[in-house]
C-alpha atoms as one frame of an Amber mdcrd trajectory, in Angstrom:
protein
   3.354  13.342 -24.668   6.376  13.333 -22.434   8.752  10.460 -23.214  11.092
   9.170 -20.512  12.464   6.371 -22.642  14.862   8.524 -24.636  17.524   8.358
 -21.950  20.545   6.298 -22.892  20.532   2.726 -21.599  23.261   1.662 -19.186
  26.383   0.042 -20.550  25.286  -3.416 -19.505  23.538  -5.494 -16.848  24.921
  -5.758 -13.325  27.780  -8.244 -12.855  26.596 -11.828 -13.129  27.395 -14.396
 -10.455  30.894 -15.872 -10.855  29.625 -19.369 -11.558  26.284 -21.159 -11.800
  25.231 -22.635  -8.513  24.551 -26.377  -8.405  21.011 -27.661  -8.312  19.512
 -28.259  -4.890  20.679 -31.533  -3.433  17.520 -32.283  -1.519  13.972 -31.068
  -1.337  11.403 -32.026   1.248   7.800 -30.981   1.213   4.815 -31.345   3.450
   1.362 -29.831   3.582  -1.165 -29.200   6.306  -4.310 -27.254   7.154  -4.047
 -24.652   9.945  -5.994 -25.111  13.150  -7.869 -21.880  12.636  -9.970 -23.434
   9.892  -9.406 -20.499   7.523  -9.330 -22.750   4.485  -5.900 -21.441   3.555
  -3.420 -24.188   2.665   0.329 -24.092   2.934   3.187 -26.034   1.434   6.527
 -25.926   3.154   9.717 -26.623   1.241  13.169 -27.062   2.666  15.828 -26.734
  -0.009  19.570 -26.937   0.230  22.551 -26.695  -2.116  25.573 -28.953  -2.086
  28.127 -26.255  -1.294  27.185 -22.893   0.174  23.604 -23.642   1.180  22.460
 -20.115   0.396  18.882 -21.187  -0.108  18.741 -23.295   3.064  15.640 -21.821
   4.611  11.981 -22.667   4.887   9.864 -21.408   2.022   6.234 -20.913   2.959
   3.998 -21.172  -0.050   0.527 -19.876   0.618  -2.465 -20.617  -1.521  -4.052
 -17.193  -1.183  -7.119 -17.729  -3.388  -6.110 -14.640  -5.419  -7.198 -15.461
  -8.942  -5.769 -19.009  -9.111  -2.412 -20.515  -8.273   0.269 -20.339  -5.640
   2.114 -17.417  -4.080   5.693 -18.209  -3.120   6.582 -16.364   0.091  10.312
 -16.031   0.865  10.162 -13.024   3.167  13.478 -12.127   4.773  11.933 -10.630
   7.916  10.316 -13.679   9.460   9.957 -13.397  13.243   9.045 -17.048  13.704
  12.258 -18.631  12.461  15.808 -17.514  11.660  16.294 -17.107   7.933  19.242
 -16.400   5.684  18.276 -13.588   3.388  18.169 -14.182  -0.339  20.930 -12.461
  -2.315  21.120 -11.541  -5.980  22.958 -14.768  -6.800  20.308 -16.783  -4.944
  17.606 -15.048  -6.940  19.269 -16.319 -10.128  18.593 -19.899  -8.971  15.053
 -19.000  -7.977  14.327 -17.336 -11.314  15.473 -20.423 -13.213  13.090 -22.587
 -11.216  10.155 -20.207 -11.634  10.598 -19.891 -15.400   9.548 -23.534 -15.747
   6.823 -23.490 -13.117   3.329 -22.718 -14.374   1.538 -23.038 -11.028   3.199
 -20.192  -9.137   1.710 -16.838 -10.136   2.824 -14.772  -7.129   6.291 -14.127
  -5.691   6.976 -12.312  -2.401  10.676 -11.761  -1.590  10.285  -8.730   0.677
  13.106  -7.679   3.022  15.898  -9.619   1.337  19.178  -8.486  -0.257  18.746
  -9.176  -3.948  20.072  -5.680  -4.936  20.568  -4.683  -8.591  21.981  -8.128
  -9.409  18.711  -9.766  -8.356  16.774  -7.029 -10.157  18.504  -8.097 -13.388
  17.207 -11.658 -12.918  13.787 -10.371 -11.845  13.629  -8.441 -15.121  14.534
 -11.578 -17.082  11.897 -13.519 -15.157   9.246 -10.959 -16.120  10.227 -11.421
 -19.751  10.170 -15.231 -19.671   7.529 -16.214 -17.124   4.053 -15.512 -18.455
   2.025 -16.606 -15.411   3.336 -14.183 -12.786   0.678 -11.664 -11.754   2.062
 -10.501  -8.363   5.655  -9.524  -7.533   6.727  -8.050  -4.178  10.312  -6.750
  -4.092   9.927  -4.295  -1.205  13.065  -3.288   0.730  15.605  -5.257  -1.299
  18.359  -2.671  -1.727  17.492  -2.137  -5.398  18.882   1.096  -6.826  18.203
   3.238  -9.914  19.903   0.771 -12.294  17.869  -2.163 -11.001  14.700  -0.091
 -11.203  15.480   0.732 -14.824  15.901  -2.956 -15.708  12.582  -3.936 -14.112
  10.718  -1.002 -15.688  12.034  -1.846 -19.169  11.136  -5.517 -18.715   7.534
  -4.437 -18.160   7.354  -2.803 -21.591   6.507  -6.170 -23.129   5.104  -7.991
 -20.113   1.355  -8.593 -20.424   0.577 -10.616 -17.287   1.872  -8.812 -14.170
  -0.937  -6.969 -12.393   0.623  -5.845  -9.095   4.235  -4.757  -8.539   5.488
  -3.616  -5.156   8.839  -1.786  -5.109   8.338  -0.140  -1.694  11.521   1.037
   0.023  13.922   0.452  -2.868  15.858   3.669  -3.474  15.364   3.881  -7.225
  15.352   7.682  -6.867  14.263  10.122  -9.548  16.073   8.286 -12.353  14.344
   4.971 -11.679  11.016   6.716 -11.210  11.289   8.278 -14.670  11.714   4.830
 -16.232   8.635   3.527 -14.432   6.636   6.537 -15.611   7.769   5.864 -19.183
   6.765   2.219 -18.755   3.188   3.232 -17.917   2.920   4.808 -21.367   3.439
   1.359 -22.918   2.309  -1.315 -20.451  -1.387  -2.153 -20.610  -1.693  -4.907
 -17.981  -0.325  -3.491 -14.693  -3.187  -2.526 -12.368  -1.395  -1.563  -9.150
   2.045  -0.052  -8.631   3.621   0.722  -5.244   6.602   3.092  -5.314   6.308
   4.333  -1.749   9.530   5.287   0.081  11.522   4.999  -3.151  13.052   8.502
  -2.934  11.225   9.687  -6.036  11.967  13.283  -7.040   9.655  16.076  -8.130
  10.397  15.372 -11.793   9.284  11.752 -11.600   6.150  12.567  -9.554   5.135
  15.101 -12.212   5.902  12.496 -14.880   3.547  10.004 -13.191   0.819  12.654
 -12.978   1.264  13.401 -16.682   1.223   9.756 -17.786  -1.806   8.881 -15.651
  -3.937  11.417 -17.481  -3.797   8.951 -20.402  -3.232   5.535 -18.790  -6.513
   3.640 -18.534  -5.197   0.488 -16.827  -3.698   1.526 -13.493  -6.295   1.234
 -10.718  -4.038   1.923  -7.725  -0.765   3.796  -7.257   1.341   4.574  -4.205
   3.674   7.583  -4.400   4.350   7.941  -0.678   7.254   9.999   0.666   8.928
  11.510  -2.390  11.964  13.725  -1.869  10.524  17.193  -2.450  12.088  20.611
  -2.035  10.256  23.903  -1.757   6.897  24.917  -0.354   4.866  25.363  -3.538
   3.180  21.927  -3.470   3.834  21.313  -7.161   3.309  17.573  -6.824  -0.180
  18.099  -5.376  -1.088  20.559  -8.134  -0.097  18.094 -10.869  -1.767  15.105
  -9.198  -4.903  17.181  -8.742  -4.922  17.958 -12.449  -4.453  14.236 -13.151
  -7.534  13.381 -11.078  -9.621  15.745 -13.206  -8.628  13.858 -16.359  -8.299
  10.275 -15.089 -11.522   8.331 -14.585 -10.016   4.880 -13.948  -7.848   5.376
 -10.855  -9.475   3.874  -7.762  -6.740   4.122  -5.113  -4.231   6.951  -4.549
  -1.667   7.200  -1.746  -0.029  10.593  -1.133   1.434  10.126   2.317   4.237
  12.556   3.302   3.796  14.896   0.335   3.996  17.992   2.533   0.377  18.788
   1.633  -1.014  21.902   3.315  -4.430  23.544   3.094  -3.730  24.946  -0.364
  -2.783  21.486  -1.582  -5.877  19.796  -0.178  -7.950  22.471  -1.920  -6.356
  21.436  -5.227  -7.291  17.821  -4.591 -10.832  18.729  -3.533 -11.340  20.783
  -6.690 -10.360  17.677  -8.670 -12.736  15.431  -6.705 -15.707  17.498  -7.912
 -14.936  16.206 -11.413 -13.517  12.758 -10.621 -15.956   9.861 -10.635 -13.692
   6.885  -9.945 -11.469   7.453  -6.885 -12.609   5.354  -3.922  -9.558   5.379
  -1.617  -7.617   8.580  -0.868  -4.662   8.507   1.523  -3.315  11.929   2.551
  -1.940  10.865   5.922   1.236  12.329   7.462   0.852  15.766   5.905   0.256
  19.300   7.232  -3.495  19.660   6.747  -5.288  21.724   9.393  -8.878  22.726
  10.225  -9.043  25.152   7.273  -8.361  22.329   4.850 -11.332  20.437   6.256
 -13.643  23.190   5.013 -12.804  22.242   1.407 -12.939  18.511   2.108 -16.261
  18.679   3.935 -17.716  20.686   1.066 -16.664  18.234  -1.650 -17.964  15.283
   0.396 -21.443  16.813   0.166 -21.570  16.023  -3.548 -18.938  13.296  -4.077
 -20.565   9.868  -4.217 -17.578   7.641  -5.017 -15.022   8.166  -2.218 -15.315
   5.300   0.279 -12.062   5.346   2.292 -10.407   8.544   3.549  -7.151   8.460
   5.525  -6.367  11.726   7.331  -4.108  10.188   9.974  -1.263  12.251  11.424
  -2.458  15.671  10.318  -3.800  18.426  12.607  -7.486  18.985  11.900  -8.381
  19.526  15.601 -11.923  19.993  16.922 -13.032  22.430  14.236 -11.968  20.133
  11.399 -13.667  17.139  13.013 -16.892  19.150  13.340 -16.823  20.161   9.665
 -16.545  16.499   8.675 -19.197  15.425  11.188 -21.750  17.896   9.863 -21.267
  16.703   6.292 -21.362  13.028   7.259 -24.544  13.546   9.229 -26.474  15.635
   6.724 -25.194  14.911   3.195 -22.627  12.205   2.523 -23.785   8.586   2.270
 -20.849   7.040   0.384 -17.908   7.212   2.810 -17.394   3.893   4.607 -14.107
   4.381   6.466 -12.509   7.444   8.051  -9.210   7.586   9.918  -8.393  10.665
  12.007  -5.653   9.033  14.093  -3.357  11.539  15.857  -5.014  14.761  14.708
  -5.010  16.690  17.995  -8.795  16.285  18.281 -10.288  16.718  21.739 -13.498
  15.412  23.249 -15.832  17.884  21.552 -14.742  16.928  18.048 -14.599  13.187
  18.762 -18.108  13.201  20.240 -19.346  15.046  17.134 -17.947  12.233  14.957
 -19.674   9.635  17.124 -22.980  11.486  16.794 -22.672  11.541  13.011 -22.326
   7.735  13.040 -25.714   7.437  14.709 -27.285   9.316  11.805 -25.156   8.080
   8.909 -25.896   4.399   8.140 -23.015   3.986   5.660 -19.991   5.004   7.725
 -18.867   1.736   9.311 -15.156   2.178  10.142 -13.762   4.984  12.315 -10.232
   5.161  13.723  -9.531   7.745  16.435  -6.550   6.604  18.518  -3.848   9.177
  19.286  -6.257  12.036  20.009  -7.228  13.564  23.379  -9.913  11.451  25.016
 -12.103  12.737  27.806 -14.800  10.790  29.631 -17.545  12.003  27.274 -15.563
  10.598  24.341 -15.059   7.250  26.050 -18.754   6.980  26.915 -19.855   7.983
  23.389 -17.774   5.315  21.629 -18.577   2.722  24.266 -22.276   3.293  23.565
 -21.714   2.978  19.811 -20.108  -0.420  20.355 -22.728  -1.593  22.838 -25.593
  -0.751  20.511 -23.854  -2.547  17.628 -23.440   0.561  15.498 -19.632   0.358
  15.684 -18.301  -3.185  15.466 -15.122  -4.088  17.399 -13.274  -5.000  14.191
 -14.096  -1.635  12.609 -12.325   0.658  15.046  -8.976   0.934  16.803 -10.308
   1.380  20.353 -11.957  -0.842  22.919 -13.914   0.288  25.967 -13.258  -0.920
  29.501 -14.499   0.191  32.926 -12.397   0.906  36.019 -14.038   2.112  39.255
 -17.192   3.065  37.398 -15.360   5.186  34.792 -15.201   4.271  31.088 -11.840
   4.321  29.304 -10.650   3.464  25.803  -7.685   1.207  25.006  -5.943   0.809
  21.664  -6.697  -2.199  19.464  -4.476  -3.254  16.559  -6.990  -2.430  13.846
  -6.682   0.134  11.074  -6.750   0.895   7.369  -3.254  -0.502   6.627  -1.643
  -1.799   9.807   0.326  -4.461   7.963   1.574  -2.295   5.142   5.219  -2.641
   6.227   5.167  -5.794   8.338   3.272  -8.980   9.041   2.107 -10.173  12.461
   4.057 -12.874  14.288   0.873 -14.866  14.824  -2.648 -15.030  13.432  -3.746
 -14.357   9.884  -1.229 -12.441   7.776  -3.923 -10.510   5.909  -6.452  -9.900
   8.687  -9.296  -7.749   7.338  -9.726  -5.719  10.536  -6.073  -4.607  10.441
  -6.150  -3.742   6.736  -9.673  -2.458   6.286  -8.752   0.017   3.548  -7.612
  -2.751   1.232 -10.623  -4.881   2.174 -13.195  -2.157   1.424 -11.429  -1.165
  -1.797  -9.794  -4.376  -3.056  -7.395  -3.228  -5.786  -4.934  -6.109  -6.113
  -5.058  -9.212  -4.000  -2.058  -8.577  -1.755  -0.818  -5.879   0.595
């Protein structure tokens, strides 16, 4: 078995803060129930320090009903109030507080500036705090060294179930340490390394490790830095799917997948009996690739969510899928063909398949070329109740006796990168993929 842990450890941890910060001088708390009646409760804390006041911001703590306990939300990209972003030194204070707190089992510090210094304290927190099951560090300017520290901390951690490192440039070096960690860790169920600048070597390492790992249920390897046109990453991940029978969710967005690559994945899906959510959006799949996908969907009975957004399957590809969905497949629940250069003929074919297929409930079509026949077809689906308004990204309206379609903010993962400025943060209609296939309790 490949071993990524043989690489020499760095000389030492990142520089520590120059001096311990004083304890917060004042803390105020209040609680309330929102007007929407969602049952979700919030606690709001305002904390301040005697000198620099680095943590002087509102901390929204949301009781998310995910397992049990509280999730501490200190997002640095709030649109509702000005916030001072948390730095690495601030995270040291936060980690000291959380080590002693047994009621907080989720921590969301997305879009802050904790960097490798904060990653050092996050690693120590993972070693000391044995209640934390969710950690979101997305877009925090963490580099390869910080990624290494967090990965090594997970060697002995037995509680964390979902780690999100999205957007931290840990590069190939950091990715190798996370792949090595998956050989040892037996508790992590979902790992998000999207937009982390992973290299080909680390993607292959993940594919190799996941042939043996029986714990990981969902993994995101979006947008690696790949060179060449041979689709090596797709070949190795396809081989992994033949061997792995535990993985439920796989994201391969921006892998430069072409028709040959989708054929590799389809060949694996004939043998795989566990994958329920496949994301191959933002690739280079065309109508020819849909021949292989339509064929495997005739026999595959596990795949429930398929994201083909931002490819180029066109009318012919849409027809291939429609024929299979109408005559054979009864397991797929959600299909996204957003921005695929599909015209009216192909879109109408998809709408006709929905009338025959009782299982397919979610269809997303915005960004294609609508004609009046398309608008009428989807308007009829919604009027007859076959396509519910929350399960699609279009809405019909009539002007001068003609039917048109407008975009609605629904989709498989609308809030993957951001949260809305109003309304529910985890609205099911905007994140249907994660609702239909709930691996992990948070986005």
